[in-house]
Short mmCIF file of C-alpha atoms and ligand atoms in Angstrom, two decimals:
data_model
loop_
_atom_site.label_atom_id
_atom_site.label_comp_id
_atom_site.label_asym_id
_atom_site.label_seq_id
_atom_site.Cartn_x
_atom_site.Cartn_y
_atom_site.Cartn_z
CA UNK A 1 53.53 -45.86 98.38
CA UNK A 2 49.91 -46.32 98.14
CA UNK A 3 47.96 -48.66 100.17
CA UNK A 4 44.67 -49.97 99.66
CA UNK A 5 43.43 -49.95 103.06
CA UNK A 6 39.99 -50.20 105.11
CA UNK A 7 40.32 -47.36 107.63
CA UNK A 8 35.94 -46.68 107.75
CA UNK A 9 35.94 -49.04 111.01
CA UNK A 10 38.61 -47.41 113.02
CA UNK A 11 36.53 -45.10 114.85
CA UNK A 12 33.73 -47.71 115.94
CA UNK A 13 36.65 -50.30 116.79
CA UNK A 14 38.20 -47.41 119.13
CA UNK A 15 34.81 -46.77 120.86
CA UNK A 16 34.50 -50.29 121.43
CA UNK A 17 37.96 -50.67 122.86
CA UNK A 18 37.30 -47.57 125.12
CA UNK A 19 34.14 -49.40 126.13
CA UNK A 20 35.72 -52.64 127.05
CA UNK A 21 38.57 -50.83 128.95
CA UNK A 22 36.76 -50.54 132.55
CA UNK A 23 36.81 -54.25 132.81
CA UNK A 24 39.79 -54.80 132.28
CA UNK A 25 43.05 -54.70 134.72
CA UNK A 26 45.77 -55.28 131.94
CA UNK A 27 46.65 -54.72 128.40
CA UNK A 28 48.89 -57.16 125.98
CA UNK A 29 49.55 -54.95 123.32
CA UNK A 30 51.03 -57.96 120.62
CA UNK A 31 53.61 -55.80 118.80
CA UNK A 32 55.94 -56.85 115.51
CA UNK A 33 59.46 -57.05 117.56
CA UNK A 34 60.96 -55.80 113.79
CA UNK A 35 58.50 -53.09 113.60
CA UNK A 36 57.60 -52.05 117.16
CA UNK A 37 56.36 -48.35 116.20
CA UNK A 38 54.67 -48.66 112.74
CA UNK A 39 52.96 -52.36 114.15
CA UNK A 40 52.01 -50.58 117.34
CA UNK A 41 48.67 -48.22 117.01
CA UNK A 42 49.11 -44.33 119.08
CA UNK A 43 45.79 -44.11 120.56
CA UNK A 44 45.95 -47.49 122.64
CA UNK A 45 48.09 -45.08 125.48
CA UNK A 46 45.67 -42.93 125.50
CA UNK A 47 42.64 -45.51 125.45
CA UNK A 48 43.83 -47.89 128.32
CA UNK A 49 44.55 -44.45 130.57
CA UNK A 50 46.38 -46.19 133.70
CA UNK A 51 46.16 -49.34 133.12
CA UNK A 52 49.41 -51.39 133.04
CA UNK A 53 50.25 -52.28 129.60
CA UNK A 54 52.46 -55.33 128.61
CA UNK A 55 54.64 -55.02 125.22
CA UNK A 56 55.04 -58.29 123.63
CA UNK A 57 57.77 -58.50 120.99
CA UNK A 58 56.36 -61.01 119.07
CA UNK A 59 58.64 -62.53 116.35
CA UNK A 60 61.74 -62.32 118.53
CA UNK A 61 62.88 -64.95 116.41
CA UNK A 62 62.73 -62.52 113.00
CA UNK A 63 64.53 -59.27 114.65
CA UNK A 64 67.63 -57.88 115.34
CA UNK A 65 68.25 -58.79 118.65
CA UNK A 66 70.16 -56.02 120.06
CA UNK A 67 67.69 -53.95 118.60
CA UNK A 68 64.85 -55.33 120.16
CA UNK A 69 66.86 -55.31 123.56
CA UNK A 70 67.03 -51.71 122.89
CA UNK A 71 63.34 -51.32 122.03
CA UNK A 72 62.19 -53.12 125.72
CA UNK A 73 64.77 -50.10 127.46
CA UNK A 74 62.99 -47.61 125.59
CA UNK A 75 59.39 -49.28 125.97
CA UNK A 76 59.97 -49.59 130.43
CA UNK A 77 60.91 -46.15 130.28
CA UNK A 78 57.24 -45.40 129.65
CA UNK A 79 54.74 -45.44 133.04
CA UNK A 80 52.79 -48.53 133.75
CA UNK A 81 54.83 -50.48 130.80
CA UNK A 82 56.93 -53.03 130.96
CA UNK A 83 58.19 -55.36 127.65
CA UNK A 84 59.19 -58.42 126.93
CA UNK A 85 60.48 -60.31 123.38
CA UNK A 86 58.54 -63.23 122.38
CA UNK A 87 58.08 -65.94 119.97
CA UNK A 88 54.52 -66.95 120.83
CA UNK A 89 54.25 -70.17 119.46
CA UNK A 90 56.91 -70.76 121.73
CA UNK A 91 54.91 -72.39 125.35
CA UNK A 92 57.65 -71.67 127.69
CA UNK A 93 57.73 -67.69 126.20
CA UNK A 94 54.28 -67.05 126.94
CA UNK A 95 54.66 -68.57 130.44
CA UNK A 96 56.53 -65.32 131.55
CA UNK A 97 53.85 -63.30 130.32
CA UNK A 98 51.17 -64.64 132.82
CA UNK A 99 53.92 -64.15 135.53
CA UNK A 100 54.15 -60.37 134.96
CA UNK A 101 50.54 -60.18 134.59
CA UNK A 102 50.55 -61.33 138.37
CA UNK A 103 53.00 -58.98 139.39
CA UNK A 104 51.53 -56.22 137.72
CA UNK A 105 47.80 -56.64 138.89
CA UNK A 106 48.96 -58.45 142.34
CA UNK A 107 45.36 -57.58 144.25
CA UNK A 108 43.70 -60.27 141.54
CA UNK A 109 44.25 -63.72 139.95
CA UNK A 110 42.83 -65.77 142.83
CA UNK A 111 39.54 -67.66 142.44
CA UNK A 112 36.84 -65.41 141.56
CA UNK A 113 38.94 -62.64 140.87
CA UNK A 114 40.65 -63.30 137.74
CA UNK A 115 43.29 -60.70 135.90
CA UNK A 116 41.15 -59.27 132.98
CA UNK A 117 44.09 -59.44 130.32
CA UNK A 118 43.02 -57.54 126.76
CA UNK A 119 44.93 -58.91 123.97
CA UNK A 120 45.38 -55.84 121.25
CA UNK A 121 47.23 -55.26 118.10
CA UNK A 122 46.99 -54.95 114.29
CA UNK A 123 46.35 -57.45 111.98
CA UNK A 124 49.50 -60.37 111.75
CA UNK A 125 51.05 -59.23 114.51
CA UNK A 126 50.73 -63.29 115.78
CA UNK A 127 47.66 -62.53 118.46
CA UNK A 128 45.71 -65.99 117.58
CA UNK A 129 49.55 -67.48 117.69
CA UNK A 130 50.09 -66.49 121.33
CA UNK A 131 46.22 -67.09 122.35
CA UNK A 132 46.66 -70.65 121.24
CA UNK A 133 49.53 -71.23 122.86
CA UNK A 134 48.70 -69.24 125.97
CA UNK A 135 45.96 -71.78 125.95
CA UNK A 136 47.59 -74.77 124.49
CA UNK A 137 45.34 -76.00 122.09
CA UNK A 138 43.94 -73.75 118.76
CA UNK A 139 40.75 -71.88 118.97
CA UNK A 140 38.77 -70.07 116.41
CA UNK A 141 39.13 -66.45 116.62
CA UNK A 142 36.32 -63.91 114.94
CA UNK A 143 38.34 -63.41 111.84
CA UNK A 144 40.23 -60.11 111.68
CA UNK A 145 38.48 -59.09 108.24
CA UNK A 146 37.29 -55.83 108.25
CA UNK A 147 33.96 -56.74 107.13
CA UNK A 148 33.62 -59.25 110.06
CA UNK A 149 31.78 -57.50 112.84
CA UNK A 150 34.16 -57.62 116.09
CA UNK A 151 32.99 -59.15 119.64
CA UNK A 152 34.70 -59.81 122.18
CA UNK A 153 36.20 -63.34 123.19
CA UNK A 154 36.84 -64.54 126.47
CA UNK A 155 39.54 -66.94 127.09
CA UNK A 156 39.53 -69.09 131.00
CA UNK A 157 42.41 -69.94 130.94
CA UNK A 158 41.96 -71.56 134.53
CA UNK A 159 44.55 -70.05 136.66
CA UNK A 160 43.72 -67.24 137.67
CA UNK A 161 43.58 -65.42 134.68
CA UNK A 162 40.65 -64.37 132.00
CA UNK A 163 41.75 -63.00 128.30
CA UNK A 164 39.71 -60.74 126.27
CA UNK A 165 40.79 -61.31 123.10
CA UNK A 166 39.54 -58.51 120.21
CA UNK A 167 39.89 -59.89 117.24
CA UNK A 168 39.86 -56.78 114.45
CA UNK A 169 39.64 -53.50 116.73
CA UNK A 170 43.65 -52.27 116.15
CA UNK A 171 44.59 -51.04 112.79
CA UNK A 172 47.96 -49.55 112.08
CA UNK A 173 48.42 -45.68 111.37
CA UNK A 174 48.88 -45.51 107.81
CA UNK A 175 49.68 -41.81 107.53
CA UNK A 176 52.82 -42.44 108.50
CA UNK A 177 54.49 -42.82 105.03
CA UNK A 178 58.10 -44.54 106.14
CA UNK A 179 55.96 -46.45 108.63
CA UNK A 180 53.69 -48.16 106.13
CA UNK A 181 56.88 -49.24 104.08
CA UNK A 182 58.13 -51.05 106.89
CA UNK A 183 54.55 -52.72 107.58
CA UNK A 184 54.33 -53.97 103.87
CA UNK A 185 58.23 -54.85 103.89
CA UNK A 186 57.31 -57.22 106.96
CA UNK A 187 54.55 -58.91 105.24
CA UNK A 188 51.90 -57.22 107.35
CA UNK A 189 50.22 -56.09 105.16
CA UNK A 190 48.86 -58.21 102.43
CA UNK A 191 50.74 -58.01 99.10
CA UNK A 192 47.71 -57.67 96.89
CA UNK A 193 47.06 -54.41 98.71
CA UNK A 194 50.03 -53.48 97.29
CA UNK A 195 52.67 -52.65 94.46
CA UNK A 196 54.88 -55.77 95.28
CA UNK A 197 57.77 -54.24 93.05
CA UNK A 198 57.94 -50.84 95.11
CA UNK A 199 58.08 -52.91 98.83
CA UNK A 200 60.80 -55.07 97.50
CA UNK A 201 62.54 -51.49 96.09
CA UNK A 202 62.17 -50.05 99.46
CA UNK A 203 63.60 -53.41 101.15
CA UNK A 204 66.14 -53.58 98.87
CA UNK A 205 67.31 -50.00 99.30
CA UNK A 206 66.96 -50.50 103.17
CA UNK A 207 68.67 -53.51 103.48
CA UNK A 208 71.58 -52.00 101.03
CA UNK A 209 71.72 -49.33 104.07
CA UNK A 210 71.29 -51.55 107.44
CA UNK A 211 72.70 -54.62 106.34
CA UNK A 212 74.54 -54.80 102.96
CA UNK A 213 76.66 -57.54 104.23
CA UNK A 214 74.19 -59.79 104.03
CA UNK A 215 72.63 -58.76 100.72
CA UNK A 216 75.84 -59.29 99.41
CA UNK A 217 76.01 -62.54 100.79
CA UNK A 218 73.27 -63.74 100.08
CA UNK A 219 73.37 -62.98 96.29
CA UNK A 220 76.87 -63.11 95.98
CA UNK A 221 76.67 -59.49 94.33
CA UNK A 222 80.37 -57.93 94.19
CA UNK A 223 79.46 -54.30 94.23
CA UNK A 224 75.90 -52.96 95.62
CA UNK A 225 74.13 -50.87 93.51
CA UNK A 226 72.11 -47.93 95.84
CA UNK A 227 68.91 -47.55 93.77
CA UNK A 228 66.13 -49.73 94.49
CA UNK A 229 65.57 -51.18 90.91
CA UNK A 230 69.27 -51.44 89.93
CA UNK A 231 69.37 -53.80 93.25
CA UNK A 232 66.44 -56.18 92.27
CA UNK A 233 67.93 -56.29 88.79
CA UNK A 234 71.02 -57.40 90.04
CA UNK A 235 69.57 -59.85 92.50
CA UNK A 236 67.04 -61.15 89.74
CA UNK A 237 69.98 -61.87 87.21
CA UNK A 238 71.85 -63.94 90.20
CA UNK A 239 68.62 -66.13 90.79
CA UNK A 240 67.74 -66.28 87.23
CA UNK A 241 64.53 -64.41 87.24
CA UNK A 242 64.33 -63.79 83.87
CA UNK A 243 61.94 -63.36 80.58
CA UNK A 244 62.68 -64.62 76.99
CA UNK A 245 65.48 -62.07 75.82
CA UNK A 246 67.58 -62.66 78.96
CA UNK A 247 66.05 -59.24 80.99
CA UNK A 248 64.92 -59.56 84.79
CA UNK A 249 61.69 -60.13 85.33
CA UNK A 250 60.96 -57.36 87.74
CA UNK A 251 58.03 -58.86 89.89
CA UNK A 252 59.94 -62.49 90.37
CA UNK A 253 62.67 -60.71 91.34
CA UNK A 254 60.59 -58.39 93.94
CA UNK A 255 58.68 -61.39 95.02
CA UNK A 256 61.94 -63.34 95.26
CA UNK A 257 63.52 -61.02 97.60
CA UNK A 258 60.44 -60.29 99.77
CA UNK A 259 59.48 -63.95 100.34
CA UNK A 260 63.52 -64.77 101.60
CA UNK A 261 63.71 -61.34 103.85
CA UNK A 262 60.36 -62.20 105.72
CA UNK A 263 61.32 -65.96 106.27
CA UNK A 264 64.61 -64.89 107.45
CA UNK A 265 66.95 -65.90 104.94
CA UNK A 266 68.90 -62.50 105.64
CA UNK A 267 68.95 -62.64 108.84
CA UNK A 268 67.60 -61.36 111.78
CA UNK A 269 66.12 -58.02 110.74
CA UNK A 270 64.95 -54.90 112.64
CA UNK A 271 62.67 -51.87 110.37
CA UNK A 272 63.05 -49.72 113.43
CA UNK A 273 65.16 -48.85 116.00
CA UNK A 274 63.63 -47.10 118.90
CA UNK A 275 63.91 -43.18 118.74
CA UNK A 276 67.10 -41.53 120.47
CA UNK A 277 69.30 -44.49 120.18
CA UNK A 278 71.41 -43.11 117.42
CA UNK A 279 72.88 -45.79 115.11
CA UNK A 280 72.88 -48.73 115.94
CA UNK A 281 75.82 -50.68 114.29
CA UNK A 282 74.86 -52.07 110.27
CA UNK A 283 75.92 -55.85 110.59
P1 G4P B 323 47.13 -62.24 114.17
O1 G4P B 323 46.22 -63.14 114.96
O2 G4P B 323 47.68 -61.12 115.00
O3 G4P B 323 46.52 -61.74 112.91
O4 G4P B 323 48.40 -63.10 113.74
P2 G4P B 323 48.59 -64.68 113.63
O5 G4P B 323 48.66 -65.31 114.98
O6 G4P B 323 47.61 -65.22 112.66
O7 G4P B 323 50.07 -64.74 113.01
C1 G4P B 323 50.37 -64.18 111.75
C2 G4P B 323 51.55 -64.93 111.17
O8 G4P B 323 52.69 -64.71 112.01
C3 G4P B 323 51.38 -66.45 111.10
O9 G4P B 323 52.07 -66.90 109.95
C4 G4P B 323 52.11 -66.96 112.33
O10 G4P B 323 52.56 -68.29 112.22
C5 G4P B 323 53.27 -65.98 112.36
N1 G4P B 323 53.86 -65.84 113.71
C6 G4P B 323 53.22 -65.61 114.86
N2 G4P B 323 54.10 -65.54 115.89
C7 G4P B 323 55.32 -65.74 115.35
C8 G4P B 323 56.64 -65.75 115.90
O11 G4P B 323 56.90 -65.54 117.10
N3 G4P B 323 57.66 -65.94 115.02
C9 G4P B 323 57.44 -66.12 113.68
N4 G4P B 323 58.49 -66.31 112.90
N5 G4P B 323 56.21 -66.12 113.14
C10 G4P B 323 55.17 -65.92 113.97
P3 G4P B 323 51.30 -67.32 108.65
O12 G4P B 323 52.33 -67.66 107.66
O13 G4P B 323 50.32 -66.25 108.30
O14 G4P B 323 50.47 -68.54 109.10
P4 G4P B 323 50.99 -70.05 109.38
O15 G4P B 323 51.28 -70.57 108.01
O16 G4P B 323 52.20 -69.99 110.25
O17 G4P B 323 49.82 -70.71 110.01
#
């Protein structure tokens, strides 16, 4: 799959994170809960060193749940980290995280010693969500265009405890080829980066493997083709996607798909399962 990326400000957004890193006592690393590896970015573990790092499942709401259960195991088995699903616009969600930011950094939060919190993670992963609701009104981030040059926010939020927001300095790792599929099959990555037709083949040829069920369900399909394009013709001539002569029309059809999998039409759905936990049962 080929994605139209903008990876020439990685390496000054990573010396800018390393720079911010001495001030601060914990990381929220804002993580897709469906796509907790390919949404996460590998050099945060090694950029915030010892710090304590919080993993926020954000979009609880869209994943698998017993998959994301098995994703916060696998995450607290990892030093300093502990995890935690979310829906961030959700206010009483976020409430737990500034609980086990005390408990994590327990020598600060008091008056004049706020917890320095730095809230990381790639593009959509629903940081500005969880910053307005952490501080329950909406504020205007620096956008996180590439083109936009990145500073560093700082959030009171009068309790004890001080957010560094950093709008723009995570980007996913692209050279991972299966990771990038699930990225644009999410909807992270903006669909005129990309060949809408091939996400919704991948999608379609994952979902056929994960959850046919529900593909069957959903388009009332008697028998489940296992290529890609045979699926989105099928699922195009059920929703009557079609051009004069009666054929599909492939890119309705792709678009169809992609726009009810992302807004959860098929369910709770998980890209990923976390490494070593062997299947993890198709429903
Ligand atoms: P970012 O700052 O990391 O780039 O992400 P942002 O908060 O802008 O969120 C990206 C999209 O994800 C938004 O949708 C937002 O509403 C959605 N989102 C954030 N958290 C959650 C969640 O827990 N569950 C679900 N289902 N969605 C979430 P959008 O369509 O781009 O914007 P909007 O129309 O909702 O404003």
């Amino acid at each position: 799959m080929k994605i139209n990326w903008f990876p020439g400000h990685m390496r000054k957004s990573q010396r800018e994170l390393l720079d911010m890193m001495p001030k601060v006592d914990v990381v929220i690393e804002v993580l897709d809960a469906r796509l907790p590896q390919a949404s996460s970015n590998p050099l945060l573990q090694e950029l915030r060193g010892q710090r304590p790092c919080i993993k926020l499942l954000n979009k609880s709401d869209l994943a698998d749940p017993q998959t994301t259960a098995a994703w916060v195991t696998c995450f607290e088995q990892q030093q300093g980290v502990r995890a935690l699903p979310i829906e961030a616009k959700q206010r009483g969600e976020v409430d737990r995280i500034q609980k086990l930011c005390r408990k994590l950094v327990p020598k600060r939060g008091s008056k004049g010693r706020d917890i320095r919190a730095l809230v990381v993670g790639i593009p959509n992963v629903g940081k500005s969500t969880l910053i307005n609701t952490l501080i329950g009104r909406k504020i205007a981030r620096v956008g996180d265009k590439p083109a936009i040059t990145t500073c560093p926010q700082q959030v009171d939020l009068r309790n004890g405890i001080r957010l560094f927001d950093s709008p723009g300095l995570l980007w996913p790792n692209l050279q991972d080829h299966h990771g990038s599929q699930c990225l644009a099959a999410s909807g992270a990555i903006g669909d005129n980066a990309l060949d809408t037709i091939e996400v919704a083949r991948f999608s379609a040829e994952f979902l056929c493997s994960r959850y046919p069920q529900r593909l069957q369900e959903r388009y009332k399909l008697t028998a489940l083709p296992l290529a890609g394009d045979e699926l989105l013709e099928a699922i195009g001539r059920r929703r009557g996607c079609l051009i004069s002569g009666g054929e599909v029309d492939p890119v309705r059809a792709a678009e169809l798909l992609l726009h009810e999998m992302r807004g959860g039409k098929l369910g709770r759905i998980s890209f990923e399962e976390p490494p070593g936990t062997g299947e993890i049962k198709a429903r």
